[in-house]
């Protein structure tokens, strides 16, 4: 299945893009998607092993099962205000 | 009157934020402004850039404002957070709360800024007068509470 992955702030600088489409197995979790991203190399390996993630605009745990068309975001520690 | 929460990309006007709260049932109106300060750890700052996961930040900010309103027992809550490039002294966030009595207003305002700092998906990058820049260290949101 295909998901859309978003990167922000420091992570966007590390990987060189703000978003990309990722093909993953139908039973993939957020953790699996992160592992596949990090395995790409070329800057992606600098992403943390266990980043905070959001799925479809809500914070999610890494064991969250993904569905086709999901929006997965990798979020650095937040610094608003 | 309803709770107002917005991510904005232009200058925040404190008078406009406060004006959203007019209600003669209130005896206390409180306004908090977060602003860009000129040094951080002794390194002179020339400006700051705020990035947001905009769609999620709108949602989280609305949740924070609704939570603050519920706890304070008021629907007079207005919060705006700005993104983009900001210069020294410019306002990055405005939180306005109005309640019949002052104690709830102070608590509500404090709660709002603490929640913003702990879970709003926004990041800031400082620009330094020496030409460098750096993303500031942030806070890891408590996903066990926030997530499913």
Tab-separated table of N, CA and C in Angstrom, chain B:
chain	number	residue	atom	x	y	z
B	1	UNK	N	-20.479	33.916	21.419
B	1	UNK	CA	-19.018	33.939	21.536
B	1	UNK	C	-18.512	32.513	21.503
B	2	UNK	N	-17.477	32.252	20.743
B	2	UNK	CA	-16.922	30.898	20.773
B	2	UNK	C	-15.406	30.996	20.852
B	3	UNK	N	-14.800	29.897	21.250
B	3	UNK	CA	-13.357	29.812	21.387
B	3	UNK	C	-12.696	30.021	20.023
B	4	UNK	N	-11.633	30.802	19.983
B	4	UNK	CA	-10.909	31.088	18.736
B	4	UNK	C	-9.498	30.537	18.837
B	5	UNK	N	-9.091	29.768	17.841
B	5	UNK	CA	-7.722	29.267	17.804
B	5	UNK	C	-7.284	29.248	16.354
B	6	UNK	N	-6.119	29.840	16.045
B	6	UNK	CA	-5.692	29.898	14.648
B	6	UNK	C	-4.180	29.942	14.535
B	7	UNK	N	-3.676	29.283	13.502
B	7	UNK	CA	-2.283	29.438	13.093
B	7	UNK	C	-2.318	30.528	12.024
B	8	UNK	N	-1.539	31.577	12.194
B	8	UNK	CA	-1.577	32.712	11.267
B	8	UNK	C	-0.203	32.929	10.657
B	9	UNK	N	-0.199	33.620	9.528
B	9	UNK	CA	1.076	33.847	8.848
B	9	UNK	C	1.429	35.316	8.774
B	10	UNK	N	0.582	36.186	9.327
B	10	UNK	CA	0.905	37.609	9.322
B	10	UNK	C	0.930	38.129	10.757
B	11	UNK	N	1.323	39.391	10.902
B	11	UNK	CA	1.536	39.994	12.203
B	11	UNK	C	0.323	39.833	13.122
B	12	UNK	N	0.575	39.427	14.361
B	12	UNK	CA	-0.496	39.273	15.346
B	12	UNK	C	-0.780	40.633	15.976
B	13	UNK	N	-2.049	41.020	16.003
B	13	UNK	CA	-2.466	42.287	16.604
B	13	UNK	C	-3.074	42.000	17.975
B	14	UNK	N	-2.397	42.339	19.055
B	14	UNK	CA	-2.916	42.031	20.394
B	14	UNK	C	-4.288	42.645	20.646
B	15	UNK	N	-4.507	43.871	20.156
B	15	UNK	CA	-5.816	44.514	20.389
B	15	UNK	C	-6.932	43.727	19.700
B	16	UNK	N	-6.641	43.191	18.530
B	16	UNK	CA	-7.654	42.402	17.807
B	16	UNK	C	-7.940	41.089	18.523
B	17	UNK	N	-6.897	40.476	19.078
B	17	UNK	CA	-7.088	39.219	19.814
B	17	UNK	C	-7.958	39.484	21.051
B	18	UNK	N	-7.636	40.542	21.797
B	18	UNK	CA	-8.419	40.892	22.990
B	18	UNK	C	-9.859	41.237	22.634
B	19	UNK	N	-10.045	41.911	21.513
B	19	UNK	CA	-11.388	42.353	21.119
B	19	UNK	C	-12.333	41.179	20.899
B	20	UNK	N	-11.766	39.989	20.663
B	20	UNK	CA	-12.616	38.808	20.475
B	20	UNK	C	-13.300	38.382	21.765
B	21	UNK	N	-12.858	38.937	22.891
B	21	UNK	CA	-13.334	38.448	24.184
B	21	UNK	C	-14.344	39.356	24.858
B	22	UNK	N	-14.833	40.366	24.192
B	22	UNK	CA	-15.727	41.313	24.869
B	22	UNK	C	-16.975	40.643	25.406
B	23	UNK	N	-17.176	40.744	26.708
B	23	UNK	CA	-18.369	40.196	27.344
B	23	UNK	C	-18.461	40.831	28.726
B	24	UNK	N	-19.546	41.489	29.003
B	24	UNK	CA	-19.631	42.215	30.274
B	24	UNK	C	-19.830	41.293	31.476
B	25	UNK	N	-19.902	39.974	31.247
B	25	UNK	CA	-19.934	39.049	32.384
B	25	UNK	C	-18.558	38.882	32.995
B	26	UNK	N	-17.521	39.362	32.279
B	26	UNK	CA	-16.149	39.130	32.732
B	26	UNK	C	-15.605	40.280	33.552
B	27	UNK	N	-14.932	39.923	34.656
B	27	UNK	CA	-14.251	40.921	35.461
B	27	UNK	C	-12.761	40.914	35.231
B	28	UNK	N	-12.278	39.868	34.517
B	28	UNK	CA	-10.835	39.745	34.307
B	28	UNK	C	-10.553	39.366	32.867
B	29	UNK	N	-9.607	40.104	32.239
B	29	UNK	CA	-9.145	39.761	30.897
B	29	UNK	C	-7.640	39.684	30.962
B	30	UNK	N	-7.072	38.593	30.429
B	30	UNK	CA	-5.639	38.384	30.527
B	30	UNK	C	-5.075	38.142	29.134
B	31	UNK	N	-3.935	38.740	28.848
B	31	UNK	CA	-3.294	38.560	27.552
B	31	UNK	C	-1.838	38.156	27.759
B	32	UNK	N	-1.427	37.052	27.154
B	32	UNK	CA	-0.028	36.627	27.161
B	32	UNK	C	0.498	36.783	25.736
B	33	UNK	N	1.704	37.374	25.626
B	33	UNK	CA	2.356	37.472	24.328
B	33	UNK	C	3.719	36.808	24.400
B	34	UNK	N	3.991	35.875	23.476
B	34	UNK	CA	5.338	35.340	23.336
B	34	UNK	C	6.021	36.147	22.254
B	35	UNK	N	7.253	36.603	22.522
B	35	UNK	CA	7.937	37.455	21.546
B	35	UNK	C	9.351	36.955	21.271
B	36	UNK	N	9.912	37.343	20.136
B	36	UNK	CA	11.257	36.930	19.748
B	36	UNK	C	12.268	37.781	20.512
B	37	UNK	N	13.129	37.117	21.305
B	37	UNK	CA	14.082	37.903	22.083
B	37	UNK	C	15.458	37.911	21.440
B	38	UNK	N	16.277	38.915	21.882
B	38	UNK	CA	17.447	39.253	21.074
B	38	UNK	C	18.682	38.400	21.348
B	39	UNK	N	18.731	37.678	22.447
B	39	UNK	CA	19.891	36.790	22.618
B	39	UNK	C	19.416	35.455	23.160
B	40	UNK	N	20.157	34.425	22.863
B	40	UNK	CA	19.872	33.111	23.406
B	40	UNK	C	21.209	32.470	23.740
B	41	UNK	N	21.479	32.261	25.019
B	41	UNK	CA	22.766	31.701	25.436
B	41	UNK	C	23.916	32.597	25.047
B	42	UNK	N	23.679	33.908	25.049
B	42	UNK	CA	24.747	34.861	24.749
B	42	UNK	C	25.005	35.090	23.275
B	43	UNK	N	24.295	34.394	22.393
B	43	UNK	CA	24.545	34.552	20.949
B	43	UNK	C	23.470	35.472	20.378
B	44	UNK	N	23.852	36.625	19.826
B	44	UNK	CA	22.840	37.582	19.370
B	44	UNK	C	21.984	37.044	18.218
B	45	UNK	N	20.670	37.198	18.407
B	45	UNK	CA	19.695	36.682	17.448
B	45	UNK	C	19.250	37.803	16.520
B	46	UNK	N	19.154	37.539	15.238
B	46	UNK	CA	18.653	38.559	14.300
B	46	UNK	C	17.201	38.304	13.927
B	47	UNK	N	16.741	37.094	14.165
B	47	UNK	CA	15.341	36.794	13.853
B	47	UNK	C	15.073	35.327	14.105
B	48	UNK	N	13.851	34.937	13.873
B	48	UNK	CA	13.457	33.558	14.136
B	48	UNK	C	12.484	33.085	13.056
B	49	UNK	N	12.621	31.825	12.705
B	49	UNK	CA	11.669	31.259	11.760
B	49	UNK	C	10.865	30.181	12.474
B	50	UNK	N	9.544	30.242	12.323
B	50	UNK	CA	8.667	29.232	12.898
B	50	UNK	C	8.091	28.393	11.773
B	51	UNK	N	8.267	27.066	11.882
B	51	UNK	CA	7.652	26.131	10.947
B	51	UNK	C	6.566	25.363	11.679
B	52	UNK	N	5.525	24.994	10.974
B	52	UNK	CA	4.463	24.210	11.604
B	52	UNK	C	3.987	23.118	10.663
B	53	UNK	N	3.492	22.053	11.235
B	53	UNK	CA	2.701	21.073	10.477
B	53	UNK	C	1.303	21.677	10.524
B	54	UNK	N	1.016	22.524	9.559
B	54	UNK	CA	-0.109	23.450	9.670
B	54	UNK	C	-1.451	22.782	9.961
B	55	UNK	N	-1.793	21.754	9.198
B	55	UNK	CA	-3.127	21.147	9.393
B	55	UNK	C	-3.235	20.521	10.783
B	56	UNK	N	-2.140	19.904	11.241
B	56	UNK	CA	-2.192	19.282	12.567
B	56	UNK	C	-2.136	20.346	13.660
B	57	UNK	N	-1.366	21.405	13.438
B	57	UNK	CA	-1.251	22.456	14.447
B	57	UNK	C	-2.598	23.169	14.643
B	58	UNK	N	-3.329	23.375	13.570
B	58	UNK	CA	-4.669	23.990	13.683
B	58	UNK	C	-5.548	23.128	14.598
B	59	UNK	N	-5.476	21.839	14.374
B	59	UNK	CA	-6.300	20.886	15.121
B	59	UNK	C	-5.890	20.851	16.588
B	60	UNK	N	-4.583	20.749	16.848
B	60	UNK	CA	-4.091	20.666	18.222
B	60	UNK	C	-4.357	21.971	18.963
B	61	UNK	N	-4.181	23.101	18.286
B	61	UNK	CA	-4.424	24.394	18.931
B	61	UNK	C	-5.901	24.536	19.302
B	62	UNK	N	-6.784	24.068	18.432
B	62	UNK	CA	-8.218	24.105	18.727
B	62	UNK	C	-8.526	23.221	19.940
B	63	UNK	N	-7.873	22.053	20.021
B	63	UNK	CA	-8.075	21.168	21.179
B	63	UNK	C	-7.595	21.840	22.460
B	64	UNK	N	-6.423	22.483	22.386
B	64	UNK	CA	-5.873	23.164	23.559
B	64	UNK	C	-6.811	24.278	24.001
B	65	UNK	N	-7.298	25.078	23.054
B	65	UNK	CA	-8.185	26.193	23.399
B	65	UNK	C	-9.484	25.678	24.023
B	66	UNK	N	-10.027	24.606	23.464
B	66	UNK	CA	-11.272	24.039	24.006
B	66	UNK	C	-11.038	23.492	25.411
B	67	UNK	N	-9.888	22.865	25.627
B	67	UNK	CA	-9.547	22.309	26.929
B	67	UNK	C	-9.399	23.422	27.966
B	68	UNK	N	-8.707	24.477	27.575
B	68	UNK	CA	-8.524	25.630	28.463
B	68	UNK	C	-9.880	26.258	28.811
B	69	UNK	N	-10.742	26.396	27.826
B	69	UNK	CA	-12.067	26.987	28.049
B	69	UNK	C	-12.871	26.137	29.030
B	70	UNK	N	-12.803	24.843	28.841
B	70	UNK	CA	-13.564	23.934	29.695
B	70	UNK	C	-13.065	24.022	31.130
B	71	UNK	N	-11.764	23.975	31.319
B	71	UNK	CA	-11.178	23.991	32.659
B	71	UNK	C	-11.443	25.325	33.348
B	72	UNK	N	-11.376	26.418	32.584
B	72	UNK	CA	-11.561	27.749	33.170
B	72	UNK	C	-13.030	28.112	33.308
B	73	UNK	N	-13.903	27.319	32.712
B	73	UNK	CA	-15.334	27.604	32.791
B	73	UNK	C	-15.734	28.846	32.017
B	74	UNK	N	-15.100	29.047	30.847
B	74	UNK	CA	-15.401	30.216	30.031
B	74	UNK	C	-15.373	29.816	28.564
B	75	UNK	N	-16.066	30.544	27.688
B	75	UNK	CA	-15.812	30.307	26.256
B	75	UNK	C	-15.087	31.497	25.651
B	76	UNK	N	-14.582	32.390	26.517
B	76	UNK	CA	-13.832	33.534	26.026
B	76	UNK	C	-12.339	33.217	26.057
B	77	UNK	N	-11.907	32.463	25.034
B	77	UNK	CA	-10.501	32.095	24.881
B	77	UNK	C	-10.119	32.359	23.432
B	78	UNK	N	-9.013	33.050	23.208
B	78	UNK	CA	-8.540	33.317	21.839
B	78	UNK	C	-7.044	33.070	21.808
B	79	UNK	N	-6.603	32.207	20.916
B	79	UNK	CA	-5.175	31.890	20.804
B	79	UNK	C	-4.774	31.988	19.341
B	80	UNK	N	-3.686	32.701	19.076
B	80	UNK	CA	-3.118	32.733	17.724
B	80	UNK	C	-1.628	32.453	17.806
B	81	UNK	N	-1.137	31.587	16.931
B	81	UNK	CA	0.297	31.308	16.829
B	81	UNK	C	0.712	31.622	15.401
B	82	UNK	N	1.790	32.392	15.293
B	82	UNK	CA	2.245	32.809	13.969
B	82	UNK	C	3.357	31.898	13.471
B	83	UNK	N	3.412	31.697	12.154
B	83	UNK	CA	4.530	30.965	11.540
B	83	UNK	C	5.162	31.837	10.463
B	84	UNK	N	6.360	31.437	10.035
B	84	UNK	CA	7.094	32.194	9.022
B	84	UNK	C	8.285	32.887	9.659
B	85	UNK	N	8.784	33.946	9.020
B	85	UNK	CA	9.957	34.661	9.509
B	85	UNK	C	9.527	35.814	10.406
B	86	UNK	N	10.091	35.868	11.622
B	86	UNK	CA	9.759	36.925	12.576
B	86	UNK	C	11.026	37.675	12.981
B	87	UNK	N	10.918	38.981	13.145
B	87	UNK	CA	12.051	39.785	13.595
B	87	UNK	C	12.031	39.932	15.111
B	88	UNK	N	13.091	40.542	15.638
B	88	UNK	CA	13.185	40.740	17.086
B	88	UNK	C	11.965	41.481	17.607
B	89	UNK	N	11.479	41.015	18.737
B	89	UNK	CA	10.359	41.705	19.370
B	89	UNK	C	8.995	41.384	18.790
B	90	UNK	N	8.971	40.711	17.664
B	90	UNK	CA	7.666	40.398	17.070
B	90	UNK	C	6.965	39.304	17.876
B	91	UNK	N	5.639	39.289	17.763
B	91	UNK	CA	4.822	38.390	18.561
B	91	UNK	C	4.667	37.058	17.844
B	92	UNK	N	5.070	35.972	18.524
B	92	UNK	CA	4.919	34.638	17.935
B	92	UNK	C	3.609	33.982	18.378
B	93	UNK	N	3.172	34.286	19.574
B	93	UNK	CA	1.940	33.681	20.067
B	93	UNK	C	1.206	34.652	20.980
B	94	UNK	N	-0.116	34.666	20.855
B	94	UNK	CA	-0.957	35.480	21.725
B	94	UNK	C	-2.034	34.588	22.306
B	95	UNK	N	-2.183	34.677	23.625
B	95	UNK	CA	-3.218	33.903	24.314
B	95	UNK	C	-4.035	34.890	25.119
B	96	UNK	N	-5.335	34.954	24.867
B	96	UNK	CA	-6.202	35.859	25.613
B	96	UNK	C	-7.310	35.041	26.256
B	97	UNK	N	-7.570	35.329	27.527
B	97	UNK	CA	-8.605	34.615	28.271
B	97	UNK	C	-9.397	35.624	29.087
B	98	UNK	N	-10.713	35.466	29.113
B	98	UNK	CA	-11.538	36.333	29.948
B	98	UNK	C	-12.434	35.466	30.821
B	99	UNK	N	-12.516	35.799	32.094
B	99	UNK	CA	-13.343	35.036	33.038
B	99	UNK	C	-14.004	36.019	34.001
B	100	UNK	N	-15.062	35.603	34.667
B	100	UNK	CA	-15.686	36.506	35.640
B	100	UNK	C	-14.716	36.932	36.751
B	101	UNK	N	-13.874	36.002	37.210
B	101	UNK	CA	-12.933	36.324	38.289
B	101	UNK	C	-11.513	35.965	37.892
B	102	UNK	N	-10.546	36.680	38.424
B	102	UNK	CA	-9.181	36.645	37.893
B	102	UNK	C	-8.440	35.315	38.080
B	103	UNK	N	-8.708	34.571	39.132
B	103	UNK	CA	-7.904	33.368	39.401
B	103	UNK	C	-7.969	32.383	38.232
B	104	UNK	N	-9.152	32.173	37.704
B	104	UNK	CA	-9.293	31.238	36.600
B	104	UNK	C	-8.589	31.727	35.346
B	105	UNK	N	-8.566	33.040	35.155
B	105	UNK	CA	-7.913	33.590	33.958
B	105	UNK	C	-6.411	33.324	33.998
B	106	UNK	N	-5.774	33.563	35.150
B	106	UNK	CA	-4.326	33.312	35.272
B	106	UNK	C	-4.015	31.836	35.024
B	107	UNK	N	-4.792	30.958	35.680
B	107	UNK	CA	-4.553	29.522	35.525
B	107	UNK	C	-4.740	29.076	34.078
B	108	UNK	N	-5.799	29.586	33.448
B	108	UNK	CA	-6.114	29.176	32.077
B	108	UNK	C	-5.014	29.608	31.107
B	109	UNK	N	-4.565	30.833	31.274
B	109	UNK	CA	-3.533	31.379	30.388
B	109	UNK	C	-2.243	30.577	30.534
B	110	UNK	N	-1.870	30.282	31.765
B	110	UNK	CA	-0.660	29.505	32.033
B	110	UNK	C	-0.766	28.116	31.411
B	111	UNK	N	-1.931	27.488	31.618
B	111	UNK	CA	-2.165	26.140	31.090
B	111	UNK	C	-2.022	26.141	29.572
B	112	UNK	N	-2.545	27.164	28.925
B	112	UNK	CA	-2.505	27.236	27.455
B	112	UNK	C	-1.072	27.285	26.943
B	113	UNK	N	-0.232	28.140	27.512
B	113	UNK	CA	1.136	28.250	26.995
B	113	UNK	C	1.926	26.978	27.298
B	114	UNK	N	1.671	26.359	28.448
B	114	UNK	CA	2.380	25.114	28.762
B	114	UNK	C	1.972	23.998	27.800
B	115	UNK	N	0.697	23.935	27.454
B	115	UNK	CA	0.227	22.918	26.503
B	115	UNK	C	0.810	23.164	25.113
B	116	UNK	N	0.854	24.439	24.712
B	116	UNK	CA	1.438	24.773	23.410
B	116	UNK	C	2.877	24.299	23.355
B	117	UNK	N	3.620	24.589	24.411
B	117	UNK	CA	5.035	24.223	24.424
B	117	UNK	C	5.239	22.720	24.508
B	118	UNK	N	4.284	21.994	25.037
B	118	UNK	CA	4.496	20.556	25.199
B	118	UNK	C	3.971	19.729	24.030
B	119	UNK	N	3.033	20.259	23.205
B	119	UNK	CA	2.524	19.390	22.151
B	119	UNK	C	2.095	20.035	20.831
B	120	UNK	N	2.259	21.340	20.688
B	120	UNK	CA	1.871	21.919	19.395
B	120	UNK	C	2.953	21.612	18.356
B	121	UNK	N	2.603	21.040	17.188
B	121	UNK	CA	3.638	20.686	16.209
B	121	UNK	C	4.166	21.913	15.456
B	122	UNK	N	4.988	22.667	16.174
B	122	UNK	CA	5.634	23.883	15.667
B	122	UNK	C	7.098	23.800	16.062
B	123	UNK	N	8.002	24.320	15.210
B	123	UNK	CA	9.430	24.296	15.503
B	123	UNK	C	10.015	25.656	15.199
B	124	UNK	N	11.062	26.052	15.935
B	124	UNK	CA	11.655	27.346	15.679
B	124	UNK	C	13.147	27.253	15.387
B	125	UNK	N	13.552	28.099	14.426
B	125	UNK	CA	14.952	28.156	14.015
B	125	UNK	C	15.440	29.576	14.263
B	126	UNK	N	16.492	29.705	15.041
B	126	UNK	CA	17.043	31.036	15.292
B	126	UNK	C	18.025	31.413	14.192
B	127	UNK	N	17.964	32.681	13.766
B	127	UNK	CA	18.976	33.238	12.858
B	127	UNK	C	19.869	34.126	13.713
B	128	UNK	N	21.183	33.981	13.591
B	128	UNK	CA	22.120	34.736	14.420
B	128	UNK	C	22.761	35.855	13.612
B	129	UNK	N	23.164	36.904	14.339
B	129	UNK	CA	23.757	38.062	13.658
B	129	UNK	C	25.085	37.700	12.996
B	130	UNK	N	25.714	36.610	13.461
B	130	UNK	CA	26.960	36.182	12.825
B	130	UNK	C	26.709	35.342	11.569
B	131	UNK	N	25.431	35.195	11.198
B	131	UNK	CA	25.106	34.523	9.941
B	131	UNK	C	24.684	33.074	10.073
B	132	UNK	N	24.913	32.460	11.233
B	132	UNK	CA	24.522	31.054	11.395
B	132	UNK	C	23.051	30.941	11.765
B	133	UNK	N	22.567	29.716	11.783
B	133	UNK	CA	21.230	29.486	12.321
B	133	UNK	C	21.137	28.078	12.897
B	134	UNK	N	20.126	27.868	13.717
B	134	UNK	CA	19.996	26.567	14.377
B	134	UNK	C	18.561	26.324	14.804
B	135	UNK	N	18.090	25.106	14.553
B	135	UNK	CA	16.795	24.689	15.093
B	135	UNK	C	16.953	24.542	16.592
B	136	UNK	N	16.039	25.095	17.380
B	136	UNK	CA	16.130	24.992	18.827
B	136	UNK	C	15.688	23.617	19.287
B	137	UNK	N	16.346	23.127	20.350
B	137	UNK	CA	15.919	21.861	20.960
B	137	UNK	C	14.493	22.007	21.427
B	138	UNK	N	13.744	20.929	21.340
B	138	UNK	CA	12.341	21.008	21.720
B	138	UNK	C	11.985	20.014	22.801
B	139	UNK	N	10.692	19.838	22.955
B	139	UNK	CA	10.117	18.947	23.954
B	139	UNK	C	9.468	17.778	23.234
B	140	UNK	N	9.699	16.573	23.728
B	140	UNK	CA	9.050	15.402	23.132
B	140	UNK	C	7.639	15.287	23.692
B	141	UNK	N	6.618	15.367	22.844
B	141	UNK	CA	5.242	15.271	23.351
B	141	UNK	C	5.009	13.923	24.015
B	142	UNK	N	4.167	13.910	25.033
B	142	UNK	CA	3.843	12.667	25.725
B	142	UNK	C	2.835	11.906	24.883
B	143	UNK	N	3.346	11.020	24.029
B	143	UNK	CA	2.499	10.332	23.067
B	143	UNK	C	1.599	9.295	23.729
B	144	UNK	N	2.000	8.793	24.871
B	144	UNK	CA	1.159	7.797	25.564
B	144	UNK	C	-0.165	8.408	25.908
B	145	UNK	N	-0.133	9.690	26.307
B	145	UNK	CA	-1.384	10.381	26.620
B	145	UNK	C	-2.100	10.814	25.369
B	146	UNK	N	-1.311	11.329	24.405
B	146	UNK	CA	-1.886	11.993	23.248
B	146	UNK	C	-2.318	11.037	22.151
B	147	UNK	N	-1.794	9.800	22.167
B	147	UNK	CA	-1.901	8.947	20.973
B	147	UNK	C	-2.791	7.735	21.161
B	148	UNK	N	-3.101	7.135	20.013
B	148	UNK	CA	-3.743	5.821	20.050
B	148	UNK	C	-2.992	4.884	19.126
